[in-house]
Amino acid sequence: MNEQSKKIMNEMQVRKSKRQKADFRAWLCGQLEAAGYAPTVEEGFTARNVVAGDPEGAQVLLTAHYDTQAVMPIPNFITPRNLLFFVLYQLLIVLPLFLTVGLVEGLIFAFVPKAVAWWLAPLSCLSICGFFMWWMIDGKANRHTANDNTSGVLTLLETALALPPEHRERVCFVFFDNEEKGMLGSAAFARRHKKAKKNTPVLNFDCVGDGDSIQFFPRRRLKKDQDALERIQAAFLPAGGRDVQVVRGFGLYPSDNASFRKGVGVCALKHRPVIGYYMDHIHTSRDTVLDEVNITLLRDGALRYIAGLS
């Protein structure tokens, strides 16, 4: 890792409050300016994205979200290539909510007069659901964000700083805000830059630090462009015991890449029998693993990819 990456890992893993985000953006823009870029901060949908490059003229967008999430008691376990496990686990996460609501409703109708219970029950249901939503979005900040998504930020920044000046017109780097609140940053960017939304390939690095299989999940429109997929495969080469896969079959990776028709979600996954490829520990205090091999592989691959653009 370079000095900038070490500083982020040691001092800036938490980027959740307005102040924390503002401090990080100021530092990030300073690093990009020192490297010869002219970064700007674009606002929209309460998000503030840091943009280095020309979104309208770039041949590719390289992106990652810099905001961080609240700490949760249960990790967000993701299986991008196993739809059944993906759905079942998401249901498991909301099960405590349903049980809590059911218990409270039962107690209300058991011990409160019916005339009061009929209006108290829906009010309590809304209050409990509102609390869970607040906890997930604006709860206590997770202080360990090595994989989600400090790893993506490091990949993006190291690529930008290592990119030769003669190649910089080919690419636009975008650090998205508020992915954890519903991909608001990428939605605002796509709304402002409609050409990029429709026509420009977008490689979005999200949770690339923990796992020995680096996988690319292109959206349906890009899957039809075999030449584009081959360029990705040729640029991002296996290294350090890591394999690289461009997923051409079923794959669902929910991140900012979904805001773009030619979006590609990039992540690092582990593997187990039956479950298949998976990601764990994110959104919890156990999100402490960031493998430098992954960052180097992706940085070097991104540099080769950009160099190969005409």
mmCIF file of C-alpha atoms in Angstrom:
data_model
loop_
_atom_site.group_PDB
_atom_site.id
_atom_site.type_symbol
_atom_site.label_atom_id
_atom_site.label_comp_id
_atom_site.label_asym_id
_atom_site.label_seq_id
_atom_site.Cartn_x
_atom_site.Cartn_y
_atom_site.Cartn_z
ATOM 1 C CA MET A 1 0.000 0.000 0.000
ATOM 2 C CA ASN A 2 1.135 3.548 -0.641
ATOM 3 C CA GLU A 3 1.290 6.241 2.053
ATOM 4 C CA GLN A 4 -2.205 7.536 1.264
ATOM 5 C CA SER A 5 -3.694 4.055 1.675
ATOM 6 C CA LYS A 6 -1.923 3.556 4.993
ATOM 7 C CA LYS A 7 -3.303 6.853 6.264
ATOM 8 C CA ILE A 8 -6.857 5.905 5.318
ATOM 9 C CA MET A 9 -6.530 2.501 6.969
ATOM 10 C CA ASN A 10 -5.003 3.928 10.144
ATOM 11 C CA GLU A 11 -6.972 7.164 10.540
ATOM 12 C CA MET A 12 -9.982 7.357 8.204
ATOM 13 C CA GLN A 13 -11.849 4.075 8.251
ATOM 14 C CA VAL A 14 -14.950 5.775 9.659
ATOM 15 C CA ARG A 15 -16.614 8.084 7.117
ATOM 16 C CA LYS A 16 -20.212 8.257 8.283
ATOM 17 C CA SER A 17 -21.070 11.589 9.919
ATOM 18 C CA LYS A 18 -21.215 14.854 7.984
ATOM 19 C CA ARG A 19 -18.007 16.015 9.638
ATOM 20 C CA GLN A 20 -16.162 12.768 8.957
ATOM 21 C CA LYS A 21 -17.211 12.815 5.314
ATOM 22 C CA ALA A 22 -16.305 16.476 4.884
ATOM 23 C CA ASP A 23 -12.860 15.925 6.402
ATOM 24 C CA PHE A 24 -12.264 12.922 4.160
ATOM 25 C CA ARG A 25 -13.401 14.749 1.016
ATOM 26 C CA ALA A 26 -11.106 17.686 1.794
ATOM 27 C CA TRP A 27 -8.135 15.359 2.308
ATOM 28 C CA LEU A 28 -8.996 13.284 -0.776
ATOM 29 C CA CYS A 29 -9.312 16.336 -3.013
ATOM 30 C CA GLY A 30 -5.971 17.575 -1.695
ATOM 31 C CA GLN A 31 -4.279 14.295 -2.612
ATOM 32 C CA LEU A 32 -5.808 14.305 -6.100
ATOM 33 C CA GLU A 33 -4.862 17.939 -6.676
ATOM 34 C CA ALA A 34 -1.278 17.234 -5.622
ATOM 35 C CA ALA A 35 -1.195 14.475 -8.246
ATOM 36 C CA GLY A 36 -2.324 16.851 -10.997
ATOM 37 C CA TYR A 37 -6.082 16.252 -11.046
ATOM 38 C CA ALA A 38 -8.788 18.914 -10.737
ATOM 39 C CA PRO A 39 -11.370 17.156 -8.534
ATOM 40 C CA THR A 40 -14.850 18.554 -8.003
ATOM 41 C CA VAL A 41 -17.603 17.767 -5.506
ATOM 42 C CA GLU A 42 -21.009 17.183 -7.094
ATOM 43 C CA GLU A 43 -24.120 17.348 -4.925
ATOM 44 C CA GLY A 44 -27.461 15.629 -5.378
ATOM 45 C CA PHE A 45 -29.988 13.575 -3.372
ATOM 46 C CA THR A 46 -28.196 14.664 -0.130
ATOM 47 C CA ALA A 47 -25.008 13.014 -1.461
ATOM 48 C CA ARG A 48 -21.661 14.601 -2.258
ATOM 49 C CA ASN A 49 -19.608 12.737 -4.845
ATOM 50 C CA VAL A 50 -15.935 13.448 -5.503
ATOM 51 C CA VAL A 51 -15.257 13.441 -9.262
ATOM 52 C CA ALA A 52 -11.807 13.497 -10.881
ATOM 53 C CA GLY A 53 -11.996 13.589 -14.661
ATOM 54 C CA ASP A 54 -14.570 14.352 -17.346
ATOM 55 C CA PRO A 55 -17.644 12.093 -17.028
ATOM 56 C CA GLU A 56 -18.868 13.090 -20.490
ATOM 57 C CA GLY A 57 -15.614 12.447 -22.333
ATOM 58 C CA ALA A 58 -14.222 9.468 -20.421
ATOM 59 C CA GLN A 59 -14.121 6.038 -22.044
ATOM 60 C CA VAL A 60 -14.583 4.332 -18.670
ATOM 61 C CA LEU A 61 -15.668 5.288 -15.161
ATOM 62 C CA LEU A 62 -13.864 3.769 -12.193
ATOM 63 C CA THR A 63 -15.948 4.128 -9.044
ATOM 64 C CA ALA A 64 -16.252 3.199 -5.365
ATOM 65 C CA HIS A 65 -18.390 4.475 -2.492
ATOM 66 C CA TYR A 66 -16.556 6.179 0.354
ATOM 67 C CA ASP A 67 -19.375 6.364 2.924
ATOM 68 C CA THR A 68 -19.441 3.764 5.703
ATOM 69 C CA GLN A 69 -22.263 1.970 7.477
ATOM 70 C CA ALA A 70 -23.712 1.471 10.924
ATOM 71 C CA VAL A 71 -22.511 -1.512 12.927
ATOM 72 C CA MET A 72 -24.988 -4.380 12.896
ATOM 73 C CA PRO A 73 -25.324 -7.447 15.176
ATOM 74 C CA ILE A 74 -25.676 -9.720 12.112
ATOM 75 C CA PRO A 75 -23.284 -9.540 9.127
ATOM 76 C CA ASN A 76 -24.655 -8.812 5.677
ATOM 77 C CA PHE A 77 -23.906 -12.249 4.240
ATOM 78 C CA ILE A 78 -23.981 -12.083 0.421
ATOM 79 C CA THR A 79 -24.004 -14.931 -2.110
ATOM 80 C CA PRO A 80 -24.034 -13.195 -5.500
ATOM 81 C CA ARG A 81 -24.193 -16.421 -7.528
ATOM 82 C CA ASN A 82 -26.620 -18.368 -5.341
ATOM 83 C CA LEU A 83 -30.042 -16.721 -5.492
ATOM 84 C CA LEU A 84 -31.696 -19.143 -3.050
ATOM 85 C CA PHE A 85 -29.196 -18.505 -0.248
ATOM 86 C CA PHE A 86 -29.211 -14.793 -1.047
ATOM 87 C CA VAL A 87 -32.991 -14.543 -0.558
ATOM 88 C CA LEU A 88 -33.090 -16.844 2.466
ATOM 89 C CA TYR A 89 -30.434 -14.874 4.296
ATOM 90 C CA GLN A 90 -32.116 -11.542 3.618
ATOM 91 C CA LEU A 91 -35.310 -13.008 5.098
ATOM 92 C CA LEU A 92 -33.304 -14.209 8.091
ATOM 93 C CA ILE A 93 -32.068 -10.669 8.712
ATOM 94 C CA VAL A 94 -35.628 -9.257 8.905
ATOM 95 C CA LEU A 95 -36.951 -12.209 10.945
ATOM 96 C CA PRO A 96 -36.100 -10.560 14.308
ATOM 97 C CA LEU A 97 -38.095 -7.531 13.184
ATOM 98 C CA PHE A 98 -41.177 -9.644 12.447
ATOM 99 C CA LEU A 99 -40.824 -11.520 15.735
ATOM 100 C CA THR A 100 -40.476 -8.295 17.715
ATOM 101 C CA VAL A 101 -43.510 -6.728 16.044
ATOM 102 C CA GLY A 102 -45.557 -9.896 16.607
ATOM 103 C CA LEU A 103 -44.592 -10.094 20.276
ATOM 104 C CA VAL A 104 -45.420 -6.442 20.945
ATOM 105 C CA GLU A 105 -48.730 -6.677 19.072
ATOM 106 C CA GLY A 106 -49.660 -9.778 21.037
ATOM 107 C CA LEU A 107 -48.893 -8.105 24.357
ATOM 108 C CA ILE A 108 -50.900 -5.031 23.402
ATOM 109 C CA PHE A 109 -54.032 -6.999 22.506
ATOM 110 C CA ALA A 110 -53.612 -9.225 25.576
ATOM 111 C CA PHE A 111 -53.263 -6.486 28.198
ATOM 112 C CA VAL A 112 -54.582 -3.247 26.706
ATOM 113 C CA PRO A 113 -58.299 -2.435 26.305
ATOM 114 C CA LYS A 114 -59.424 -3.106 22.741
ATOM 115 C CA ALA A 115 -60.509 0.486 22.158
ATOM 116 C CA VAL A 116 -56.929 1.597 22.793
ATOM 117 C CA ALA A 117 -55.244 -1.448 21.270
ATOM 118 C CA TRP A 118 -56.702 -0.829 17.793
ATOM 119 C CA TRP A 119 -54.798 2.437 17.446
ATOM 120 C CA LEU A 120 -51.828 1.556 19.655
ATOM 121 C CA ALA A 121 -50.950 -1.616 17.714
ATOM 122 C CA PRO A 122 -50.303 0.021 14.310
ATOM 123 C CA LEU A 123 -48.498 2.910 16.015
ATOM 124 C CA SER A 124 -46.168 0.501 17.805
ATOM 125 C CA CYS A 125 -45.576 -1.404 14.558
ATOM 126 C CA LEU A 126 -44.552 1.771 12.755
ATOM 127 C CA SER A 127 -42.330 2.802 15.674
ATOM 128 C CA ILE A 128 -40.498 -0.535 15.780
ATOM 129 C CA CYS A 129 -39.996 -0.608 12.016
ATOM 130 C CA GLY A 130 -38.806 2.999 12.087
ATOM 131 C CA PHE A 131 -36.295 2.186 14.814
ATOM 132 C CA PHE A 132 -34.888 -0.760 12.828
ATOM 133 C CA MET A 133 -34.572 1.411 9.729
ATOM 134 C CA TRP A 134 -32.813 4.127 11.724
ATOM 135 C CA TRP A 135 -30.463 1.536 13.240
ATOM 136 C CA MET A 136 -29.524 0.187 9.811
ATOM 137 C CA ILE A 137 -29.003 3.605 8.200
ATOM 138 C CA ASP A 138 -28.065 6.098 10.922
ATOM 139 C CA GLY A 139 -27.130 3.918 13.858
ATOM 140 C CA LYS A 140 -23.763 3.806 15.590
ATOM 141 C CA ALA A 141 -20.923 3.913 13.085
ATOM 142 C CA ASN A 142 -19.037 0.717 12.372
ATOM 143 C CA ARG A 143 -15.422 1.479 13.247
ATOM 144 C CA HIS A 144 -14.072 -1.405 11.173
ATOM 145 C CA THR A 145 -14.643 -0.960 7.444
ATOM 146 C CA ALA A 146 -11.552 -2.569 5.925
ATOM 147 C CA ASN A 147 -13.507 -4.482 3.285
ATOM 148 C CA ASP A 148 -16.714 -2.400 3.022
ATOM 149 C CA ASN A 149 -15.664 -0.168 1.497
ATOM 150 C CA THR A 150 -12.240 1.099 2.472
ATOM 151 C CA SER A 151 -10.871 -1.546 0.098
ATOM 152 C CA GLY A 152 -12.694 0.018 -2.867
ATOM 153 C CA VAL A 153 -11.543 3.518 -1.926
ATOM 154 C CA LEU A 154 -7.909 2.380 -1.754
ATOM 155 C CA THR A 155 -8.187 0.633 -5.122
ATOM 156 C CA LEU A 156 -9.595 3.753 -6.739
ATOM 157 C CA LEU A 157 -7.130 6.189 -5.160
ATOM 158 C CA GLU A 158 -4.055 4.043 -5.802
ATOM 159 C CA THR A 159 -5.095 3.660 -9.456
ATOM 160 C CA ALA A 160 -5.621 7.406 -9.848
ATOM 161 C CA LEU A 161 -2.260 8.260 -8.284
ATOM 162 C CA ALA A 162 -0.369 5.661 -10.355
ATOM 163 C CA LEU A 163 -2.029 6.502 -13.684
ATOM 164 C CA PRO A 164 0.326 8.249 -16.157
ATOM 165 C CA PRO A 165 -0.833 11.770 -17.130
ATOM 166 C CA GLU A 166 -1.078 10.826 -20.809
ATOM 167 C CA HIS A 167 -3.839 8.294 -20.005
ATOM 168 C CA ARG A 168 -5.944 10.431 -17.680
ATOM 169 C CA GLU A 169 -8.330 11.804 -20.318
ATOM 170 C CA ARG A 170 -9.575 8.262 -20.910
ATOM 171 C CA VAL A 171 -10.994 7.743 -17.422
ATOM 172 C CA CYS A 172 -13.098 9.464 -14.790
ATOM 173 C CA PHE A 173 -12.729 8.496 -11.132
ATOM 174 C CA VAL A 174 -15.841 8.876 -8.968
ATOM 175 C CA PHE A 175 -15.996 8.409 -5.195
ATOM 176 C CA PHE A 176 -19.708 7.974 -4.426
ATOM 177 C CA ASP A 177 -21.448 9.112 -1.269
ATOM 178 C CA ASN A 178 -24.446 7.487 0.459
ATOM 179 C CA GLU A 179 -24.334 4.033 -1.119
ATOM 180 C CA GLU A 180 -25.268 2.669 2.299
ATOM 181 C CA LYS A 181 -28.448 4.793 2.299
ATOM 182 C CA GLY A 182 -29.751 3.378 -0.950
ATOM 183 C CA MET A 183 -27.157 4.191 -3.635
ATOM 184 C CA LEU A 184 -28.129 7.867 -3.517
ATOM 185 C CA GLY A 185 -24.738 9.113 -4.697
ATOM 186 C CA SER A 186 -24.598 6.984 -7.831
ATOM 187 C CA ALA A 187 -28.271 7.741 -8.577
ATOM 188 C CA ALA A 188 -27.562 11.482 -8.400
ATOM 189 C CA PHE A 189 -24.491 11.094 -10.626
ATOM 190 C CA ALA A 190 -26.391 9.026 -13.206
ATOM 191 C CA ARG A 191 -29.196 11.572 -13.259
ATOM 192 C CA ARG A 192 -26.734 14.397 -13.923
ATOM 193 C CA HIS A 193 -24.619 12.511 -16.482
ATOM 194 C CA LYS A 194 -27.141 10.698 -18.670
ATOM 195 C CA LYS A 195 -24.615 9.839 -21.391
ATOM 196 C CA ALA A 196 -22.397 8.088 -18.889
ATOM 197 C CA LYS A 197 -25.414 6.305 -17.409
ATOM 198 C CA LYS A 198 -26.393 4.845 -20.779
ATOM 199 C CA ASN A 199 -23.189 4.306 -22.729
ATOM 200 C CA THR A 200 -20.046 4.320 -20.587
ATOM 201 C CA PRO A 201 -18.637 1.164 -18.960
ATOM 202 C CA VAL A 202 -18.461 1.566 -15.182
ATOM 203 C CA LEU A 203 -16.194 -0.596 -13.030
ATOM 204 C CA ASN A 204 -17.399 -0.247 -9.445
ATOM 205 C CA PHE A 205 -15.093 -1.559 -6.696
ATOM 206 C CA ASP A 206 -17.037 -2.535 -3.579
ATOM 207 C CA CYS A 207 -15.720 -4.976 -0.946
ATOM 208 C CA VAL A 208 -12.618 -6.127 -2.801
ATOM 209 C CA GLY A 209 -10.329 -6.675 0.182
ATOM 210 C CA ASP A 210 -11.364 -10.024 1.721
ATOM 211 C CA GLY A 211 -11.507 -13.093 -0.522
ATOM 212 C CA ASP A 212 -9.297 -15.017 -2.932
ATOM 213 C CA SER A 213 -11.621 -14.861 -5.946
ATOM 214 C CA ILE A 214 -11.900 -11.469 -7.649
ATOM 215 C CA GLN A 215 -15.165 -11.432 -9.575
ATOM 216 C CA PHE A 216 -16.707 -9.012 -12.066
ATOM 217 C CA PHE A 217 -20.503 -8.886 -12.357
ATOM 218 C CA PRO A 218 -21.540 -7.070 -15.560
ATOM 219 C CA ARG A 219 -25.115 -5.939 -16.046
ATOM 220 C CA ARG A 220 -27.217 -7.575 -18.751
ATOM 221 C CA ARG A 221 -26.499 -4.999 -21.461
ATOM 222 C CA LEU A 222 -22.747 -5.359 -21.044
ATOM 223 C CA LYS A 223 -22.954 -9.161 -21.037
ATOM 224 C CA LYS A 224 -24.005 -8.931 -24.689
ATOM 225 C CA ASP A 225 -20.736 -7.170 -25.547
ATOM 226 C CA GLN A 226 -18.270 -10.043 -25.608
ATOM 227 C CA ASP A 227 -15.403 -7.802 -26.729
ATOM 228 C CA ALA A 228 -15.873 -5.608 -23.658
ATOM 229 C CA LEU A 229 -15.863 -8.642 -21.366
ATOM 230 C CA GLU A 230 -12.728 -9.999 -23.018
ATOM 231 C CA ARG A 231 -10.959 -6.665 -22.474
ATOM 232 C CA ILE A 232 -11.735 -6.874 -18.769
ATOM 233 C CA GLN A 233 -10.559 -10.481 -18.573
ATOM 234 C CA ALA A 234 -7.334 -9.668 -20.431
ATOM 235 C CA ALA A 235 -6.499 -6.675 -18.215
ATOM 236 C CA PHE A 236 -7.182 -8.105 -14.755
ATOM 237 C CA LEU A 237 -4.807 -11.032 -14.386
ATOM 238 C CA PRO A 238 -4.645 -13.639 -11.605
ATOM 239 C CA ALA A 239 -1.832 -13.030 -9.116
ATOM 240 C CA GLY A 240 -0.744 -14.075 -5.648
ATOM 241 C CA GLY A 241 -3.008 -17.109 -5.607
ATOM 242 C CA ARG A 242 -6.050 -15.053 -6.564
ATOM 243 C CA ASP A 243 -8.258 -16.085 -9.463
ATOM 244 C CA VAL A 244 -10.195 -13.593 -11.594
ATOM 245 C CA GLN A 245 -13.634 -14.326 -13.037
ATOM 246 C CA VAL A 246 -15.852 -12.287 -15.329
ATOM 247 C CA VAL A 247 -19.298 -13.719 -14.599
ATOM 248 C CA ARG A 248 -21.229 -14.333 -17.802
ATOM 249 C CA GLY A 249 -24.057 -16.397 -16.299
ATOM 250 C CA PHE A 250 -26.288 -15.561 -13.335
ATOM 251 C CA GLY A 251 -24.843 -13.075 -10.894
ATOM 252 C CA LEU A 252 -26.436 -10.456 -8.657
ATOM 253 C CA TYR A 253 -24.170 -7.972 -6.911
ATOM 254 C CA PRO A 254 -26.112 -5.092 -5.306
ATOM 255 C CA SER A 255 -24.001 -1.929 -5.389
ATOM 256 C CA ASP A 256 -23.609 1.380 -7.237
ATOM 257 C CA ASN A 257 -22.999 -0.440 -10.528
ATOM 258 C CA ALA A 258 -26.790 -0.945 -10.652
ATOM 259 C CA SER A 259 -27.222 2.764 -11.477
ATOM 260 C CA PHE A 260 -25.558 2.329 -14.890
ATOM 261 C CA ARG A 261 -26.620 0.298 -17.910
ATOM 262 C CA LYS A 262 -23.039 -0.827 -18.497
ATOM 263 C CA GLY A 263 -22.162 -1.167 -14.844
ATOM 264 C CA VAL A 264 -19.853 -3.881 -13.530
ATOM 265 C CA GLY A 265 -19.762 -4.764 -9.846
ATOM 266 C CA VAL A 266 -16.290 -5.847 -8.691
ATOM 267 C CA CYS A 267 -15.839 -7.713 -5.408
ATOM 268 C CA ALA A 268 -13.721 -10.345 -3.655
ATOM 269 C CA LEU A 269 -15.412 -13.584 -2.635
ATOM 270 C CA LYS A 270 -14.674 -16.727 -0.646
ATOM 271 C CA HIS A 271 -15.983 -20.200 -1.514
ATOM 272 C CA ARG A 272 -17.646 -23.075 0.289
ATOM 273 C CA PRO A 273 -19.385 -26.219 -0.943
ATOM 274 C CA VAL A 274 -23.165 -25.938 -1.387
ATOM 275 C CA ILE A 275 -23.233 -22.182 -0.636
ATOM 276 C CA GLY A 276 -20.745 -21.415 -3.390
ATOM 277 C CA TYR A 277 -19.128 -17.985 -3.536
ATOM 278 C CA TYR A 278 -19.897 -15.698 -0.619
ATOM 279 C CA MET A 279 -18.954 -12.573 1.327
ATOM 280 C CA ASP A 280 -19.157 -12.283 5.116
ATOM 281 C CA HIS A 281 -18.289 -10.043 8.106
ATOM 282 C CA ILE A 282 -19.306 -6.760 6.438
ATOM 283 C CA HIS A 283 -21.389 -4.310 8.504
ATOM 284 C CA THR A 284 -19.909 -5.753 11.704
ATOM 285 C CA SER A 285 -16.882 -5.203 13.929
ATOM 286 C CA ARG A 286 -15.261 -8.244 12.253
ATOM 287 C CA ASP A 287 -14.748 -6.332 9.005
ATOM 288 C CA THR A 288 -11.005 -6.039 9.627
ATOM 289 C CA VAL A 289 -9.413 -7.909 6.698
ATOM 290 C CA LEU A 290 -7.890 -6.050 3.779
ATOM 291 C CA ASP A 291 -5.533 -8.114 1.643
ATOM 292 C CA GLU A 292 -2.962 -5.944 -0.104
ATOM 293 C CA VAL A 293 -2.618 -8.568 -2.840
ATOM 294 C CA ASN A 294 -6.186 -7.840 -3.934
ATOM 295 C CA ILE A 295 -5.625 -4.091 -4.059
ATOM 296 C CA THR A 296 -2.425 -4.500 -6.080
ATOM 297 C CA LEU A 297 -4.077 -6.938 -8.510
ATOM 298 C CA LEU A 298 -6.979 -4.563 -9.149
ATOM 299 C CA ARG A 299 -4.831 -1.433 -9.349
ATOM 300 C CA ASP A 300 -2.474 -3.017 -11.865
ATOM 301 C CA GLY A 301 -5.395 -4.459 -13.810
ATOM 302 C CA ALA A 302 -7.128 -1.096 -13.955
ATOM 303 C CA LEU A 303 -3.938 0.528 -15.246
ATOM 304 C CA ARG A 304 -3.640 -2.116 -17.985
ATOM 305 C CA TYR A 305 -7.309 -1.716 -18.857
ATOM 306 C CA ILE A 306 -6.992 2.057 -19.223
ATOM 307 C CA ALA A 307 -3.743 1.760 -21.205
ATOM 308 C CA GLY A 308 -5.531 -0.568 -23.626
ATOM 309 C CA LEU A 309 -8.217 1.983 -24.449
ATOM 310 C CA SER A 310 -7.662 3.728 -27.784
#
